[in-house]
Tab-separated table of C-alpha atoms and ligand atoms in Angstrom:
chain	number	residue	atom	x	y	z
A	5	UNK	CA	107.079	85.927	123.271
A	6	UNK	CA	108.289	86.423	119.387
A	7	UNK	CA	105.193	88.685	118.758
A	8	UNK	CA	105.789	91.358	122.081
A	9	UNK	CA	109.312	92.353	119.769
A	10	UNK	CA	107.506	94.226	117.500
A	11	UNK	CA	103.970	95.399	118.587
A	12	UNK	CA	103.491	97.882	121.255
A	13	UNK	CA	100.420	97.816	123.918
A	14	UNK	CA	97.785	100.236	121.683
A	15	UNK	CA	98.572	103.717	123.655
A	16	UNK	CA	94.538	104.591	123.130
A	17	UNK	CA	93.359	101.340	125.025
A	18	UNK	CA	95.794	102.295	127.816
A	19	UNK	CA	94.398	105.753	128.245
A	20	UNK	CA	90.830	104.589	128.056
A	21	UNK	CA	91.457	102.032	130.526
A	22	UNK	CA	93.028	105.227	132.552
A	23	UNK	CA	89.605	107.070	131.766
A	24	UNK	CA	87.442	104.093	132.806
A	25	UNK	CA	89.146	103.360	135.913
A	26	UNK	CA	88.156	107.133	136.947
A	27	UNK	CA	84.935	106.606	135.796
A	28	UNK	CA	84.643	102.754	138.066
A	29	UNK	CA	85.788	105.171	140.824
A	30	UNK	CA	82.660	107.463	140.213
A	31	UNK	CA	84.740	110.659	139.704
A	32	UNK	CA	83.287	112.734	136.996
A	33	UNK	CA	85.338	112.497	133.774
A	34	UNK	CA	83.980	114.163	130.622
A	35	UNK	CA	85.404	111.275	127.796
A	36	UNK	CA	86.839	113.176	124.516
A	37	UNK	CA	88.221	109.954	123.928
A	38	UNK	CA	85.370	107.617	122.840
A	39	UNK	CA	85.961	106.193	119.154
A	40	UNK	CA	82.082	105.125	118.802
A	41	UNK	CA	78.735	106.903	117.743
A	42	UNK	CA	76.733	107.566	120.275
A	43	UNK	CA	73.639	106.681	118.825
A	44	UNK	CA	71.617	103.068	119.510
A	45	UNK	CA	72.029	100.515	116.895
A	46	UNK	CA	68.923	100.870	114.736
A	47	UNK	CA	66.396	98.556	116.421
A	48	UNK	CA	65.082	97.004	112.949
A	49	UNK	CA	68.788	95.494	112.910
A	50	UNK	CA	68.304	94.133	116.274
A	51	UNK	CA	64.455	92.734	115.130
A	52	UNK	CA	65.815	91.063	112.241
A	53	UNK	CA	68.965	89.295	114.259
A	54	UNK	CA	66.812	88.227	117.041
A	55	UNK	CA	64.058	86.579	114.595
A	56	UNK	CA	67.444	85.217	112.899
A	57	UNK	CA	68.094	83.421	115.969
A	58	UNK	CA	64.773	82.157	116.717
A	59	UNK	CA	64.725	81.005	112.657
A	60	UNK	CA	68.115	78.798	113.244
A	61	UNK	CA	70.420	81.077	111.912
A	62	UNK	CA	72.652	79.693	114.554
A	63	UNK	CA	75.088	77.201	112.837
A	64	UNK	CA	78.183	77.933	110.728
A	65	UNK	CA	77.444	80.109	107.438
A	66	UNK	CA	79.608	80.139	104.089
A	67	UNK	CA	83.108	81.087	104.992
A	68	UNK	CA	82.689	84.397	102.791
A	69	UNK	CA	79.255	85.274	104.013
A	70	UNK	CA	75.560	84.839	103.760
A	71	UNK	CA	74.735	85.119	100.183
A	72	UNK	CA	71.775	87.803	100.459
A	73	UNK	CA	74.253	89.550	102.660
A	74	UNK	CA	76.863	89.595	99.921
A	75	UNK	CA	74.404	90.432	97.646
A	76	UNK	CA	72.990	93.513	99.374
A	77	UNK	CA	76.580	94.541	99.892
A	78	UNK	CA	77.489	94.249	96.365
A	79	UNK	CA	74.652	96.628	95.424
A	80	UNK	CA	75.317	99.089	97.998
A	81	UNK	CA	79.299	99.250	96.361
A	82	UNK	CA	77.404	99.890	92.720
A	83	UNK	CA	75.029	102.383	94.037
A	84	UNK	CA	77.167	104.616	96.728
A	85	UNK	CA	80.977	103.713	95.651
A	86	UNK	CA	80.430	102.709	91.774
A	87	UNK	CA	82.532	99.832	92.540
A	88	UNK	CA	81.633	96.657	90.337
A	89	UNK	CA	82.216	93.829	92.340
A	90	UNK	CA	80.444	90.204	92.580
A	91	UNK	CA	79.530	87.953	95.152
A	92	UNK	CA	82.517	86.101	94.680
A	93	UNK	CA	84.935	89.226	95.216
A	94	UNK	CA	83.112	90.201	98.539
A	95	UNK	CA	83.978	88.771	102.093
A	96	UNK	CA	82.053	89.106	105.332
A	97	UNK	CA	84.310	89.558	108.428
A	98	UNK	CA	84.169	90.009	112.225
A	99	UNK	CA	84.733	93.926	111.612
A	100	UNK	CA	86.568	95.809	109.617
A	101	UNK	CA	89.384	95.430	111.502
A	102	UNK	CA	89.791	91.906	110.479
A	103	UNK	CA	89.181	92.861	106.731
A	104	UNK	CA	92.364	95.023	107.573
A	105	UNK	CA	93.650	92.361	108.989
A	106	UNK	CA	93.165	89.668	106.283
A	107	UNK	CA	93.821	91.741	103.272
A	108	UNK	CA	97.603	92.401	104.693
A	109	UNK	CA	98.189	89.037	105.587
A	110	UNK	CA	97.197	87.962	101.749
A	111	UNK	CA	98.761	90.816	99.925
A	112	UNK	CA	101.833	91.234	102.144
A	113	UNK	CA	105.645	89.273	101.195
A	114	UNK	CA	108.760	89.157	103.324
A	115	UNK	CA	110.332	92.427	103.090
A	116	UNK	CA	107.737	94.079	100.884
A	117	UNK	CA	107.779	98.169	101.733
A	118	UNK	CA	104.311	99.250	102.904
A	119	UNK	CA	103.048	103.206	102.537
A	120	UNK	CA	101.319	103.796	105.395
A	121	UNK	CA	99.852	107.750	105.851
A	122	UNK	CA	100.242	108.855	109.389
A	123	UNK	CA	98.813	109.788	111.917
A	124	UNK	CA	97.037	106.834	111.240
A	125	UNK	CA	94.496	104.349	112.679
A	126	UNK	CA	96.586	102.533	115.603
A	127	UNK	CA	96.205	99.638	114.488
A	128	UNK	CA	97.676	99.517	110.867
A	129	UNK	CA	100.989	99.437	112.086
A	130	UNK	CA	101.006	96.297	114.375
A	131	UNK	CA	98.742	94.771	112.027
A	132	UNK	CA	101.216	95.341	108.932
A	133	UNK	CA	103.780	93.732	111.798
A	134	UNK	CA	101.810	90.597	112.392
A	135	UNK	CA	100.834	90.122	108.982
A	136	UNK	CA	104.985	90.170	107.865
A	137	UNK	CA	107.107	90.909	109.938
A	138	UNK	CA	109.848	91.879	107.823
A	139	UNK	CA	107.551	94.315	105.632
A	140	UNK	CA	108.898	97.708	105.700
A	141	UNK	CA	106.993	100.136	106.312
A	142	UNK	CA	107.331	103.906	105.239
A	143	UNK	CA	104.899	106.499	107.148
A	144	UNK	CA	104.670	109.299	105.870
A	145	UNK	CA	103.031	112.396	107.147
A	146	UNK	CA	99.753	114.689	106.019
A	147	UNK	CA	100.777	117.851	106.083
A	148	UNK	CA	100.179	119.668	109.162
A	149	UNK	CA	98.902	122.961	108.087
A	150	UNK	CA	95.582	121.004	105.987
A	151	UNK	CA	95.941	117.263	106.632
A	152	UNK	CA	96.761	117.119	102.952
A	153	UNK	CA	98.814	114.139	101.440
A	154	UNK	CA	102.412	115.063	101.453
A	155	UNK	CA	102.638	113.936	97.276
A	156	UNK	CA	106.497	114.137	96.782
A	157	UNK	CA	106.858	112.169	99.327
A	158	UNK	CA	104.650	109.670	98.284
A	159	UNK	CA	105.864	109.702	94.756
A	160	UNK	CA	109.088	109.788	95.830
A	161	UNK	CA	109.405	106.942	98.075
A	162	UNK	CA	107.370	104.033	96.069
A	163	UNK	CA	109.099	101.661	94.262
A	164	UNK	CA	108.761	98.530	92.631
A	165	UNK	CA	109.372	97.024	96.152
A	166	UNK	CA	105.914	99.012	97.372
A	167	UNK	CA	103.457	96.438	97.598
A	168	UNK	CA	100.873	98.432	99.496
A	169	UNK	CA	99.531	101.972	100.388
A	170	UNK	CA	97.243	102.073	103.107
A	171	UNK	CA	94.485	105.264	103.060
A	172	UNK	CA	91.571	105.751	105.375
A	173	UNK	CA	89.398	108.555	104.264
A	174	UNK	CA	87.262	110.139	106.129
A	175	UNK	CA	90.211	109.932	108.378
A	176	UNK	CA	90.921	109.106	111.437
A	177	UNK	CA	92.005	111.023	113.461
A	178	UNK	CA	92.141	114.424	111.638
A	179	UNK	CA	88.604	113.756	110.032
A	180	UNK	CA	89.959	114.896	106.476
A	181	UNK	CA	88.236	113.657	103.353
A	182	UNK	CA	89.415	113.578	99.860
A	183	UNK	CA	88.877	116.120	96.981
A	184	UNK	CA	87.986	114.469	93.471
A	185	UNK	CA	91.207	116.002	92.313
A	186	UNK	CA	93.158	114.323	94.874
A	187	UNK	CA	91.752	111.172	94.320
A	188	UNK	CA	92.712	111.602	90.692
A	189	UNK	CA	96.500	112.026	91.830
A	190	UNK	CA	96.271	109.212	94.264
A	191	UNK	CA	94.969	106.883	91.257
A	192	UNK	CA	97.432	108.008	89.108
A	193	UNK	CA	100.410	106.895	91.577
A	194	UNK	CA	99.040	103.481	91.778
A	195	UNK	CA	98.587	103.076	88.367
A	196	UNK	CA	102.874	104.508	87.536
A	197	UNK	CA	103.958	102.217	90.570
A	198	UNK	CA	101.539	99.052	90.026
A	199	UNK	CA	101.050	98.704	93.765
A	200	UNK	CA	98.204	97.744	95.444
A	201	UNK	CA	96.068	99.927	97.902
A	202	UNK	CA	93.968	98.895	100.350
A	203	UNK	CA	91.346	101.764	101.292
A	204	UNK	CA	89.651	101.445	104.617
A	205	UNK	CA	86.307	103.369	104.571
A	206	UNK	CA	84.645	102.804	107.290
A	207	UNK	CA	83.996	105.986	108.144
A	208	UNK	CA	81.855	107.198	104.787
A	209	UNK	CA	78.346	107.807	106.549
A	210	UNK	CA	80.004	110.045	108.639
A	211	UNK	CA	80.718	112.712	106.685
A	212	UNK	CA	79.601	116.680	107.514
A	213	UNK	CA	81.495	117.829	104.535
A	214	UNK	CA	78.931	118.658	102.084
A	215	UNK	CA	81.260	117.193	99.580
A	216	UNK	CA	81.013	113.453	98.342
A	217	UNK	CA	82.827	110.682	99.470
A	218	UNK	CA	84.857	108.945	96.308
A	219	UNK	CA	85.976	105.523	96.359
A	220	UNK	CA	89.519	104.256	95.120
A	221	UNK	CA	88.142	101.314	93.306
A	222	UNK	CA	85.582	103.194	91.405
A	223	UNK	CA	89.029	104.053	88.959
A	224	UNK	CA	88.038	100.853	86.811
A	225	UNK	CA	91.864	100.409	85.848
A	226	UNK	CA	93.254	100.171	88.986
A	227	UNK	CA	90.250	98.504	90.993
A	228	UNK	CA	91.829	95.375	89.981
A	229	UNK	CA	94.639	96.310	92.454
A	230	UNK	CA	92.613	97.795	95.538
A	231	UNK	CA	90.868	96.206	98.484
A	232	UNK	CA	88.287	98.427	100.033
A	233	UNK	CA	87.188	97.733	103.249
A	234	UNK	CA	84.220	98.736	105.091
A	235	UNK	CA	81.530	97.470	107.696
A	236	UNK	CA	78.454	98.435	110.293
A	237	UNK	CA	80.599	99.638	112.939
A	238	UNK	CA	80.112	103.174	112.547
A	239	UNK	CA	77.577	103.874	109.952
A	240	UNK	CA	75.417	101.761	111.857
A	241	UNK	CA	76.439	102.098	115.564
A	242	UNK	CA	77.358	98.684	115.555
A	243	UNK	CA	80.394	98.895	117.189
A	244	UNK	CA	80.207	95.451	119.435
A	245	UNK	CA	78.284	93.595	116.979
A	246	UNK	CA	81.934	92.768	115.051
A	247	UNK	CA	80.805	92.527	111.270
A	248	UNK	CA	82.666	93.999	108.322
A	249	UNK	CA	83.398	93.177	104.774
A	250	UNK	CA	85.974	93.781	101.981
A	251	UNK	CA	85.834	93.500	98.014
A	252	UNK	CA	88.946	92.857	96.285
A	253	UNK	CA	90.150	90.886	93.399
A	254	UNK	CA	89.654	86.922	92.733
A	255	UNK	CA	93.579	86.010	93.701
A	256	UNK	CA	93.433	88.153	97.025
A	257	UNK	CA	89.653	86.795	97.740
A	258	UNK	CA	90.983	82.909	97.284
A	259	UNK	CA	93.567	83.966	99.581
A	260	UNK	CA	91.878	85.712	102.178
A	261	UNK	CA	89.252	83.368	102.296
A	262	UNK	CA	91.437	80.273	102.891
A	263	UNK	CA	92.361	82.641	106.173
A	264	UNK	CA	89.163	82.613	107.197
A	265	UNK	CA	88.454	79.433	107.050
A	266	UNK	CA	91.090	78.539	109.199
A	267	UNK	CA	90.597	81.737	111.769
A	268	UNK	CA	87.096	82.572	112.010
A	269	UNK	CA	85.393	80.039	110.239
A	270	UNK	CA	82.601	82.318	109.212
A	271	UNK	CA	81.292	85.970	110.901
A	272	UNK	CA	78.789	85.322	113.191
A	273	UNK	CA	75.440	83.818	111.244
A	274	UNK	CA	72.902	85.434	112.859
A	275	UNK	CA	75.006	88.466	113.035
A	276	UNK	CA	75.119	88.311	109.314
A	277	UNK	CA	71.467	88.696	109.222
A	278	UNK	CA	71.043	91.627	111.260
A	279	UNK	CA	73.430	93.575	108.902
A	280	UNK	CA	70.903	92.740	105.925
A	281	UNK	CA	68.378	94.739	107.812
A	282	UNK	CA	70.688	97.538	107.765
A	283	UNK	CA	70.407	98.315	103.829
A	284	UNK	CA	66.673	98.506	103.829
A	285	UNK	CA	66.901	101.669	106.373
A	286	UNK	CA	66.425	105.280	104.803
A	287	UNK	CA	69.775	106.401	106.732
A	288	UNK	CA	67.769	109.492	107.899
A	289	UNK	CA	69.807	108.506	111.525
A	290	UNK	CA	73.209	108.909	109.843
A	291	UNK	CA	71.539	112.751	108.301
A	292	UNK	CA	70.788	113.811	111.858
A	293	UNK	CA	74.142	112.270	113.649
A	294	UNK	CA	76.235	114.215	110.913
A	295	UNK	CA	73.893	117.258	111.673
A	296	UNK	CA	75.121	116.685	115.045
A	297	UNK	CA	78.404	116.200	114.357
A	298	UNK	CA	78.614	119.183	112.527
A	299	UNK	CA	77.443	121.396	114.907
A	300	UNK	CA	80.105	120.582	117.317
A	301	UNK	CA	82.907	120.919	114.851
A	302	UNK	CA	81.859	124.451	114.452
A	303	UNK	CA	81.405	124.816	118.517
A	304	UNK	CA	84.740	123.335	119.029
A	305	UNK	CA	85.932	125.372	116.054
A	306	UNK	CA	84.552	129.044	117.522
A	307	UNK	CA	86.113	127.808	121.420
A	308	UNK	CA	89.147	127.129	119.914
A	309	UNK	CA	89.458	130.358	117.513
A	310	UNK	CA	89.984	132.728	120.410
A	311	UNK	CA	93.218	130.458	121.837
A	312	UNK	CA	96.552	131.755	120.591
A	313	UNK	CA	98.071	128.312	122.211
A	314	UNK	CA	95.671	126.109	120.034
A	315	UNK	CA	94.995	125.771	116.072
A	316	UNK	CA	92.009	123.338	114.480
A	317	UNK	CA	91.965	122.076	111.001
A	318	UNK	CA	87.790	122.168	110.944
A	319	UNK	CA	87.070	117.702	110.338
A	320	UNK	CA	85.125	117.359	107.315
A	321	UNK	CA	83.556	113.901	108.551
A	322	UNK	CA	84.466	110.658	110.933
A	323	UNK	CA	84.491	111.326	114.453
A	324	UNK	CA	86.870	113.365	115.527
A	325	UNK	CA	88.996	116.716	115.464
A	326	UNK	CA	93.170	116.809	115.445
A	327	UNK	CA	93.645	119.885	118.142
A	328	UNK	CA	97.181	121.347	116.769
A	329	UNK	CA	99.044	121.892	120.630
A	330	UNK	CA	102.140	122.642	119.626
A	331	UNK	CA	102.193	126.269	120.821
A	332	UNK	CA	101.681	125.008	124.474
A	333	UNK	CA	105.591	123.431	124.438
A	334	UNK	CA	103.734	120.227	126.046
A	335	UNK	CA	104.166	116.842	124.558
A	336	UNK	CA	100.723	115.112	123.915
A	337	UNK	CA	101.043	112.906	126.830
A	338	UNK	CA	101.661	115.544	129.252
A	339	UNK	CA	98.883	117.663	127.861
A	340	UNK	CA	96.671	115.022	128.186
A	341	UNK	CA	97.436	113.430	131.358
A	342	UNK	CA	97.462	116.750	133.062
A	343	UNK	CA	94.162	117.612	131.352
A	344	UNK	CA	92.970	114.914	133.207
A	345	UNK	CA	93.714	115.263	135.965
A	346	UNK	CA	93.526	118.682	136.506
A	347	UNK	CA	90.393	119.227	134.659
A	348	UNK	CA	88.920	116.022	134.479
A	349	UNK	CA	88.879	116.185	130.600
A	350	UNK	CA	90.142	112.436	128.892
A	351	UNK	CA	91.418	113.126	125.192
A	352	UNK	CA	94.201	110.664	123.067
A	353	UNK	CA	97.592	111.790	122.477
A	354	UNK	CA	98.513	112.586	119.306
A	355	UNK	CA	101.893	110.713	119.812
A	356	UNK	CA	99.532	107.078	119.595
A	357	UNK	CA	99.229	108.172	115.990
A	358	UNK	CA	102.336	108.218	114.662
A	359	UNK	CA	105.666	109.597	115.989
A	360	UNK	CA	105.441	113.022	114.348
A	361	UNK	CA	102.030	113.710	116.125
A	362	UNK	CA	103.309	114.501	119.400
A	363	UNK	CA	102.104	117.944	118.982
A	364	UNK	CA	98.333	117.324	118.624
A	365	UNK	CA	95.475	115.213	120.719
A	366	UNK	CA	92.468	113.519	119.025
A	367	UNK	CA	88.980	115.394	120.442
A	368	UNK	CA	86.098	112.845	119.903
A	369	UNK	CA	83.023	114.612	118.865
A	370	UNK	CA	80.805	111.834	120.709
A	371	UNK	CA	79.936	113.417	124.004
A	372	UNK	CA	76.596	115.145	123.865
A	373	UNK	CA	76.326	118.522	123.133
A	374	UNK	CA	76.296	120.055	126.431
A	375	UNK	CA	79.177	118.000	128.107
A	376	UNK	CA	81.224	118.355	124.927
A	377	UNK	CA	81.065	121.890	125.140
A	378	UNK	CA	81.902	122.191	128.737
A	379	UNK	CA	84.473	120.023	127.523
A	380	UNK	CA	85.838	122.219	124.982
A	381	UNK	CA	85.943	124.866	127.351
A	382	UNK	CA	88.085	122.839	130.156
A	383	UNK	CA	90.634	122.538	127.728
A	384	UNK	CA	90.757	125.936	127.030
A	385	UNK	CA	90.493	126.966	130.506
A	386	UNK	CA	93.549	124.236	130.556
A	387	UNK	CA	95.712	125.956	128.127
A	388	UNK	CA	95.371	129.634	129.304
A	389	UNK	CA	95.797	128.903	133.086
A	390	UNK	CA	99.169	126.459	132.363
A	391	UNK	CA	100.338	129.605	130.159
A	392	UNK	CA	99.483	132.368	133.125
A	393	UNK	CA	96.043	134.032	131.597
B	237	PLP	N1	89.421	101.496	110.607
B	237	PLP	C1	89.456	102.652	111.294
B	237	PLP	C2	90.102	103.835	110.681
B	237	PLP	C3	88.892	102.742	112.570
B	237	PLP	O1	88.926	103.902	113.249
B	237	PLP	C4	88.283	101.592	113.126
B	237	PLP	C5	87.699	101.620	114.479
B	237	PLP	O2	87.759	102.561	115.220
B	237	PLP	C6	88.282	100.409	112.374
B	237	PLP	C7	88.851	100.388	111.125
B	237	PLP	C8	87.693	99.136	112.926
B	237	PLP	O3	86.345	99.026	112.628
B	237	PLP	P1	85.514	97.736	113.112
B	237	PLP	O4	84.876	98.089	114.409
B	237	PLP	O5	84.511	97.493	112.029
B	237	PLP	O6	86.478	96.603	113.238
């Protein structure tokens, strides 16, 4: 089949299959590998869709969403991203994966060059392939010491062919956030190269930092050119629900939504209703999850401090840590296959990241407190017996 040329099985739904098939066998496997919070979705979501079903919200809804859904989302963007977007510029998806999804397929021409930051989110890359797949796409690297953006490299590979740089911050998987001074530098690139950039934040609630979390589009001269995606998934625990959105200009709305129309039709209605719920909460569960989050960061951090073999780059928000392994001379696959099964420990390789990550693995910081821990200390354990301590 003409699409199996270009995209690869997703390595991290292989290894969780791996994990889950341990777990259908009963055997005790401590999961560093989940990429959802752990918390319940907040039941006055679930009140409000099931009294959305029992109302008839059970038919097809406008192709760009339910307008007092739009509407609450186009407040939210004033108030927490000081983007200025309308109703009209705002589309309701099943996730924000298929915001991704749908913003690449209308921005994207044949053999347009893409920026896309890696390690990245695995699926940008088959995504950027399905959408065109002559695109071509440039990955470049955060530096490994911080997670920093590598700028001469950015600068010096756009072009006026670069239709598209692709940023997810809080990131995963290294969990870095921008500085306001980097955000200045990335606006000022797409303001010398006219490209567009599409900035997936889905992971903004989650965010231990301290520090703010800026928005692209908030630049009023260049929000013209960015698509910022976001959704319920993880700010929300609302990982199964599938409901997203993303705000972008009128040409790439008329575009995206003609998708839609002929793809999903609409995001689930009564779906759609449940998320309104979701903007009159106080967020207090997101304060105590990051609290949480937090905390074992710094546990991780304090495990990890003592292991010559192993170096962290403390996350500032999302859900996970990037464990630096490249001191233990084993390739992320073998480290984390033989973490498994000799210590019963499931993490993702680096390597499913990008190509230049083969010498880290993505911790989740999911588990509860007590298992992550023992967790933490597994792979430790791991490290110093493989090296003869
Ligand atoms: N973007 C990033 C960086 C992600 O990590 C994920 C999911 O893990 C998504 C997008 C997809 O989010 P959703 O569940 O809303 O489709």
């Amino acid at each position: 089949m003409k699409i199996s040329r270009y995209i690869k099985d997703s390595p991290t739904l292989k290894f969780s299959e791996l994990a889950k098939e341990r777990n259908r066998r009963r055997e005790r496997i401590i999961s560093l590998g989940i990429s959802e919070p752990a918390f319940d979705t907040p039941l006055p979501i679930i009140d409000a869709t099931y009294d959305a079903i029992k109302k008839g919200y059970t038919k097809y809804s406008n192709s760009l969403g339910l307008i007092e859904l739009r509407e609450l989302i186009r407040d939210k963007l004033l108030k927490d991203n000081g983007i200025n977007a309308s109703i009209e510029n705002i589309v309701v998806t099943p996730g924000a994966k298929q915001a991704l999804y749908l913003a690449l397929m209308a921005l994207l021409e044949p053999y347009d060059e893409v920026i896309n930051i890696t390690p990245c989110y695995v699926s940008y890359i088959p995504q950027i392939k399905i959408a065109e797949p002559t695109a071509v796409i440039h990955n470049i690297d955060l530096k490994k010491d911080d997670f920093s953006l590598d700028w001469e490299k950015i600068e010096n590979i756009s072009n006026k062919k670069t239709k598209v740089i692709i940023i997810n911050f809080p990131h995963n998987p290294t969990g870095r956030m921008l500085h306001k001074d980097e955000m200045d530098r990335l606006a000022g690139i797409i303001r010398d190269k006219s490209c567009y950039i599409i900035s997936d934040e889905i992971y903004e609630k989650l965010n231990f930092s301290g520090l703010p979390h800026y928005s692209i589009a908030a630049f009023k001269d260049i929000s013209e050119r960015t698509v910022t995606v976001n959704g319920f998934s993880k700010a929300f625990s609302m990982t199964g629900w599938r409901i997203g959105y993303l705000t972008a200009n009128k040409e790439v709305i008329k575009i995206v939504s003609k998708i839609q129309q002929h793809i999903n039709t609409n995001t689930c209605t009564f779906v759609q209703k449940g998320a309104c719920a979701a903007f009159s909460l106080s967020n207090g569960h997101v304060s105590s999850y990051n609290k949480e989050l937090k905390d074992k960061a710094s546990l991780m951090a304090d495990i990890i401090e003592s292991n010559h073999w192993l170096s962290l780059v403390p996350p500032m928000g999302g859900l996970f840590a990037f464990l630096n392994i490249s001191r233990t001379g084993l390739s992320s696959d073998d480290f984390s296959f033989n973490l498994l099964s000799k210590k019963d420990v499931a993490v993702i390789p680096g390597v499913s990241f990008g190509e230049q990550w083969d010498d880290h693995v993505r911790i989740s910081l999911v588990a509860g407190k007590d298992e992550f821990e023992d967790g933490i200390k597994r792979i430790d354990r791991f490290v110093r017996e493989i090296k003869g301590i």
